[in-house]
Coordinates of C-alpha atoms in Angstrom, one line a residue:
X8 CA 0.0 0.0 0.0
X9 CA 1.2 3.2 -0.8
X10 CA 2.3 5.8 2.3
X11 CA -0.7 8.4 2.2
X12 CA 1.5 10.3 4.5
X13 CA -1.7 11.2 6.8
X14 CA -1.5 8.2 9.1
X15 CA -4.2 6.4 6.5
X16 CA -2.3 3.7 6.6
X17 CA -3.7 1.8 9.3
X18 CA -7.0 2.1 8.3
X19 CA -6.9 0.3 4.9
X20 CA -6.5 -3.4 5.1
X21 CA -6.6 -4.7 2.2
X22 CA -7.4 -9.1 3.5
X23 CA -10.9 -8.2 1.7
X24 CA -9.8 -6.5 -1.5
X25 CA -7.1 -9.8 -1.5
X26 CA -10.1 -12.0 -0.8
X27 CA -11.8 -10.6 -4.0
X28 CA -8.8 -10.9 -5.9
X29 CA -8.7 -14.9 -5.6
X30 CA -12.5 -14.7 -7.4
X31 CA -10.3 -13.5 -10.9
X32 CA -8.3 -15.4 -13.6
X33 CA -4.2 -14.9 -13.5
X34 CA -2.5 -15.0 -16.1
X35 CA 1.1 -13.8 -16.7
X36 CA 1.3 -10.5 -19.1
X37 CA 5.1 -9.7 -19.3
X38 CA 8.1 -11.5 -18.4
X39 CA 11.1 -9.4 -17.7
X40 CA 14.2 -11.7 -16.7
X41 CA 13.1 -13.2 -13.6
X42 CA 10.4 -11.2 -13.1
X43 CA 6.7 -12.6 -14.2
X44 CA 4.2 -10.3 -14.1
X45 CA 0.4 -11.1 -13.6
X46 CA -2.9 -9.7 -14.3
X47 CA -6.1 -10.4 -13.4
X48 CA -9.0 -11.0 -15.0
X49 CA -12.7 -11.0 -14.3
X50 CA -15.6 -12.0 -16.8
X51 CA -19.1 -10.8 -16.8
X52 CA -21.5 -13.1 -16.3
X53 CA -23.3 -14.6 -19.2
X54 CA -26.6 -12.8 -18.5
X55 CA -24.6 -9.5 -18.2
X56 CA -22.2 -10.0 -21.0
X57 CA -23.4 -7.9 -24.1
X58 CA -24.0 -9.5 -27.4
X59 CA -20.9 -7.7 -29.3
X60 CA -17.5 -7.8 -27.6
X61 CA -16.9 -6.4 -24.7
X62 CA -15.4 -3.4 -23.6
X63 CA -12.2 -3.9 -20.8
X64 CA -11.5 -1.5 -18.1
X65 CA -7.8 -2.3 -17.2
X66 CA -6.7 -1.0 -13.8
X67 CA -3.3 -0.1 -12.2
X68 CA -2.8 -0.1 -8.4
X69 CA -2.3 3.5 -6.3
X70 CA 1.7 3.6 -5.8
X71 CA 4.4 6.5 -5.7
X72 CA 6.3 3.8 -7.7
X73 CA 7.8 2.6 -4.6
X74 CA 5.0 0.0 -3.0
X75 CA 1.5 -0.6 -4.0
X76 CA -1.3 -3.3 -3.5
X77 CA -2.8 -4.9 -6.8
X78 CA -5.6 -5.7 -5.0
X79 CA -6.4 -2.3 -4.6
X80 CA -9.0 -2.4 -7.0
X81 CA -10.4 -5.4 -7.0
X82 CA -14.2 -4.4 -5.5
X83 CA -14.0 -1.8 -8.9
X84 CA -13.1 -4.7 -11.0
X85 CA -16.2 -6.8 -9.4
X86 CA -18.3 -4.4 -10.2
X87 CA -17.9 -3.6 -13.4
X88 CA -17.7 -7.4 -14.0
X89 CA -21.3 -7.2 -12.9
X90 CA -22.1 -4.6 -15.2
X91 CA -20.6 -6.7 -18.5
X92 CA -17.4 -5.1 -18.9
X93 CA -14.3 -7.2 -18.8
X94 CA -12.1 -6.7 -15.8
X95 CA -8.5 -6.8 -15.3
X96 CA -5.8 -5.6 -12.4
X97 CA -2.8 -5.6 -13.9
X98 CA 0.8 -5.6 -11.5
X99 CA 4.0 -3.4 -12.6
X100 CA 7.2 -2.8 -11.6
X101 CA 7.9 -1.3 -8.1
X102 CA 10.8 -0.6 -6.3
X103 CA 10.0 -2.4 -2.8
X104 CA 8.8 -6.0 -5.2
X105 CA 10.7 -6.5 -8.3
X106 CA 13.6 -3.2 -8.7
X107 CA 11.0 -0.9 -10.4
X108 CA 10.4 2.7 -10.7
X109 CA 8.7 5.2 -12.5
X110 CA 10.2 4.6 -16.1
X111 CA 9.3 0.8 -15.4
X112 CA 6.2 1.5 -14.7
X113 CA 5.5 3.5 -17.9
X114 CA 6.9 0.6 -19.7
X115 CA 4.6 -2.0 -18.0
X116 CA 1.5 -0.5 -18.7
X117 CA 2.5 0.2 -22.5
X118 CA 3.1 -3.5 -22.7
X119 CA -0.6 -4.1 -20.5
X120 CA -2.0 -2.0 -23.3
X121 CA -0.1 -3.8 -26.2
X122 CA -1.1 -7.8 -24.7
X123 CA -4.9 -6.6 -24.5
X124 CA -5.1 -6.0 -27.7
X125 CA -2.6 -8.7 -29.1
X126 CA -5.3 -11.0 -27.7
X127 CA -8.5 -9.1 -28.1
X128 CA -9.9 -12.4 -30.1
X129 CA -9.1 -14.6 -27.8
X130 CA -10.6 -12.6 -24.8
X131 CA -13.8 -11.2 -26.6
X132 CA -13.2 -7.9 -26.1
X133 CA -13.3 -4.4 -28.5
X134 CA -10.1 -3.2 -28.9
X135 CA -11.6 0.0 -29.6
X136 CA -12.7 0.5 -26.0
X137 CA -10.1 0.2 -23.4
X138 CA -10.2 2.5 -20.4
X139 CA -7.1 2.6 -18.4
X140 CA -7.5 3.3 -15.0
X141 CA -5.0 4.4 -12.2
X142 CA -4.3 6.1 -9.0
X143 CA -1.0 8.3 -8.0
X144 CA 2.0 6.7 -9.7
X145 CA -0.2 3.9 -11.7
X146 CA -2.4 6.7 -12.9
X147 CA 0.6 8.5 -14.3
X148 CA 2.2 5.3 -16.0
X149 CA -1.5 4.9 -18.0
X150 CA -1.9 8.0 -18.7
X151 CA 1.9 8.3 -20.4
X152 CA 0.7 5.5 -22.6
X153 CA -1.3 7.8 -24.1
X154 CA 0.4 11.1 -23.9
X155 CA 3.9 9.9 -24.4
X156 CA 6.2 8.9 -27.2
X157 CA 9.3 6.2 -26.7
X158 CA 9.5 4.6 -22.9
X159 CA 8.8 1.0 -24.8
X160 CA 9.7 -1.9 -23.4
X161 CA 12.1 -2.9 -25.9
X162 CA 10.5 -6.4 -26.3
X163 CA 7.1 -5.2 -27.0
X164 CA 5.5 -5.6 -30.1
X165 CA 5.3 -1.8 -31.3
X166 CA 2.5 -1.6 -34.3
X167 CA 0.2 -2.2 -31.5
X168 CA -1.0 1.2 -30.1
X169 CA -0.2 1.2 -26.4
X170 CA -2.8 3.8 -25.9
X171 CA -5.9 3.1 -24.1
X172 CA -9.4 4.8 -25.6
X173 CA -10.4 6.9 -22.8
X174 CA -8.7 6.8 -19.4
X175 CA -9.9 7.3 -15.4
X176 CA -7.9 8.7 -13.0
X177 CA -7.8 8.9 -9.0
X178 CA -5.4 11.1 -7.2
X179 CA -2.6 11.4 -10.3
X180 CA 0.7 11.8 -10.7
X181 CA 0.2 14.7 -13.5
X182 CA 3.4 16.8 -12.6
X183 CA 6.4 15.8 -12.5
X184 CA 8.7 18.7 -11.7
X185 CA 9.8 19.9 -7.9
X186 CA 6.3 21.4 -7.5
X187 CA 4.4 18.1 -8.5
X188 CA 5.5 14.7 -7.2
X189 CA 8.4 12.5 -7.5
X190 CA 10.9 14.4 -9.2
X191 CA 13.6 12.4 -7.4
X192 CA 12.6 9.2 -8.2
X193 CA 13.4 9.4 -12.0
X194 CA 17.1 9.1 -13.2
X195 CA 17.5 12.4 -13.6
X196 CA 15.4 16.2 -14.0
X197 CA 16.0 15.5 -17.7
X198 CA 13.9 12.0 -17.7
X199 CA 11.4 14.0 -15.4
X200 CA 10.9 16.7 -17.6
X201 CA 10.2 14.1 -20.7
X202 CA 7.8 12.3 -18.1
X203 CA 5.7 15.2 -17.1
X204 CA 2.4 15.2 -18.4
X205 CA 1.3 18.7 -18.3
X206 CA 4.3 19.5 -20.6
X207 CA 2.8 16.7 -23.0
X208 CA -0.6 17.9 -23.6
X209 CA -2.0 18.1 -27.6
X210 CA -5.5 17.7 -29.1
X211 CA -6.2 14.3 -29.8
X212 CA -6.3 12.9 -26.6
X213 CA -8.4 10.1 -25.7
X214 CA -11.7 11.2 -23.2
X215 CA -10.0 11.7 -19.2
X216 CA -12.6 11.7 -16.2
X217 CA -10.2 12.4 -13.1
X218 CA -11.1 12.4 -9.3
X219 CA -8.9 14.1 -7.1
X220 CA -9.5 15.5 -3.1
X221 CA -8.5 19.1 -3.1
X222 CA -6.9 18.3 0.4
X223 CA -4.3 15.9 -1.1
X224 CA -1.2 16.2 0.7
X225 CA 0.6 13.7 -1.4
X226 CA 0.1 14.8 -5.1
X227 CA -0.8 18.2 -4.8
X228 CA -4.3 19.3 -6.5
X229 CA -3.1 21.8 -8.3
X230 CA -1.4 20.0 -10.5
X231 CA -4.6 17.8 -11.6
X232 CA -6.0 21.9 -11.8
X233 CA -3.5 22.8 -14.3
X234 CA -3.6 19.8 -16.4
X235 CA -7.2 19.6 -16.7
X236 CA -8.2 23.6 -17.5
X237 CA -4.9 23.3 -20.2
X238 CA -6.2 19.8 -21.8
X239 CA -9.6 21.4 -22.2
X240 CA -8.1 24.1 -24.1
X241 CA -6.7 21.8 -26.2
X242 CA -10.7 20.8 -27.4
X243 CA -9.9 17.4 -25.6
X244 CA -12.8 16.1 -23.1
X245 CA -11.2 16.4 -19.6
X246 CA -13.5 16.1 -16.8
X247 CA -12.5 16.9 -13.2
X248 CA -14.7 16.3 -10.4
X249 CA -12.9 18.0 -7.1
X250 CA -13.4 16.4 -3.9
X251 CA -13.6 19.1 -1.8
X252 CA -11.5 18.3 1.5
X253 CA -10.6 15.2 1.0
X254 CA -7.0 13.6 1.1
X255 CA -5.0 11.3 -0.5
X256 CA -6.8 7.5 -1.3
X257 CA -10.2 9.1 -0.2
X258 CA -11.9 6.7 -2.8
X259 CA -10.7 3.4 -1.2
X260 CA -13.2 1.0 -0.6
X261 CA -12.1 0.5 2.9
X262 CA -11.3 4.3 3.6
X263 CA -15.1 5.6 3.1
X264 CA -17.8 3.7 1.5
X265 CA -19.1 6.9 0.5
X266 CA -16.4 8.4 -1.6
X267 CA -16.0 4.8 -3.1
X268 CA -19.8 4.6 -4.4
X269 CA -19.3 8.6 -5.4
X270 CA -16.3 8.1 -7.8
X271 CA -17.7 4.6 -8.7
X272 CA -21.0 5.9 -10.0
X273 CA -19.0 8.8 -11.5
X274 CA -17.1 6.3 -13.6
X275 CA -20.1 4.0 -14.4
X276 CA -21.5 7.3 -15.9
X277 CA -18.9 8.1 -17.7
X278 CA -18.8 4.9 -19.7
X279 CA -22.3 5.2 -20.6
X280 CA -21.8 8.4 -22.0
X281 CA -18.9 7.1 -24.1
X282 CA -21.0 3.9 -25.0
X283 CA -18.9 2.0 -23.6
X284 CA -21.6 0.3 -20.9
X285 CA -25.0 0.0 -21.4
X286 CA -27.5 2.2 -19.0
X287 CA -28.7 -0.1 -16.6
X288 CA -31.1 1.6 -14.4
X289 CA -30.8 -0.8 -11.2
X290 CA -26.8 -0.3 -11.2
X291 CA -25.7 0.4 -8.3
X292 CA -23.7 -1.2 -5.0
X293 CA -23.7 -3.8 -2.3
X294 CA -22.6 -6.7 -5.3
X295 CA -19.1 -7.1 -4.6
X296 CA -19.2 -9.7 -2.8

């Protein structure tokens, strides 16, 4: 789990969201030397599966690219099971597991990107409608696979876009200078600088919903501020909802059921509007487990 830096901590244990995780299908993604790294898979039920192929919403874990917990979101990944999307929680590279980092990272989920799609037959799925999801440092590493040229992993397949078609965000790692977050955990300012996704910003950009607590003393808000108002000048849809006084992880299942059914409806909606997910007018929670 990542450090919220709040004494959160404590109060997120994650034995349920690891209990949730054991309902999914592994599978192994990526291999990198010694390293083997999962993802995790849930199906919609036949009776909720839609007709066509399905749409995927692919997420990666909350980290600062130091520690994080795949399970994370695994009550999302239930849920949206239930509601006939494929599910999957992909792992990456992180420094306190398996010698990662930030550039890792960005390579990881390029490659989570590339594999969906690689095997979009076999899964059933529309590679046309992938939404990448993240939080902090994950958040960051999806969203650079759509705003960012180069960081491949140098085994990947390239003339498979790594990009997802819209992407969800919770808490992200947006700025990476000295007045954003994690400046000093890239090689150098240089590699920062390339990394930092408010200096990347173009039309073009696939549709961004992002959910941040304006009282987030780990990534600061203003960051997810500025990238959002500038995106939107750009003509690209960008939608921030602010949290008003809320801190870092405030979405967390097991941090407030309240903020986790807020931003979870706010997502469901925004994959109806993108036709992604059927309306479904008895959606809702309390079908996780």
């Amino acid at each position: 789990m990542e450090s919220l830096g709040e004494g959160h901590q404590r109060t997120l244990p994650l034995d349920r969201n690891r209990e949730l995780l054991k309902t999914a299908r592994e599978e192994i993604y990526k291999t990198v030397g010694d390293i083997s790294l999962p993802v995790y898979i849930w199906e919609p039920e036949a009776d909720k599966a839609p007709q066509y192929p399905k749409s995927v919403a692919a997420f990666f874990f909350s980290s600062g690219w130091d520690n994080g917990q795949i399970a994370q979101f695994a009550p999302h990944c239930v849920y949206f099971a239930s509601r006939g999307m494929m599910t999957m929680a992909f792992d990456y590279r992180i420094t306190n597991r398996n010698r990662g980092g930030p550039l890792e990272a960005i390579a990881d989920a390029r490659s989570a990107m590339r594999w969906i799609r690689l095997n979009a037959v076999e899964l059933g799925i529309n590679p046309g409608k992938i939404v990448g999801i993240g939080g902090s440092g994950g958040g960051h590493a999806i969203t650079s696979a759509a705003m960012l040229n180069g960081f491949d992993d140098p085994a990947d397949i390239l003339d498979s876009s790594p990009a997802p078609n819209a992407i969800v965000l919770f808490n992200p790692v947006l700025d990476t200078s000295k007045k954003g977050f994690g400046l000093e955990r890239f090689p150098d300012a240089g590699v920062a600088k390339d990394a930092n996704l408010i200096r990347a910003i173009r039309p073009g950009l696939p549709p961004m919903l992002i959910m941040h607590g304006t009282a987030d003393r780990v990534v600061p808000f203003a960051g997810t501020y500025e990238f959002a108002k500038k995106s939107s000048k750009k003509k690209n849809f960008c939608r921030l909802i602010e949290f008003e006084g809320q801190g870092h992880g405030f979405f967390n299942f097991n941090l407030s059921f309240e903020m986790y059914e807020a931003t979870l409806m706010a997502m469901d909606e925004f994959f109806v509007e993108l036709g992604f997910l059927e309306p479904d007018p008895e959606a809702g929670l309390g079908k996780v487990d």
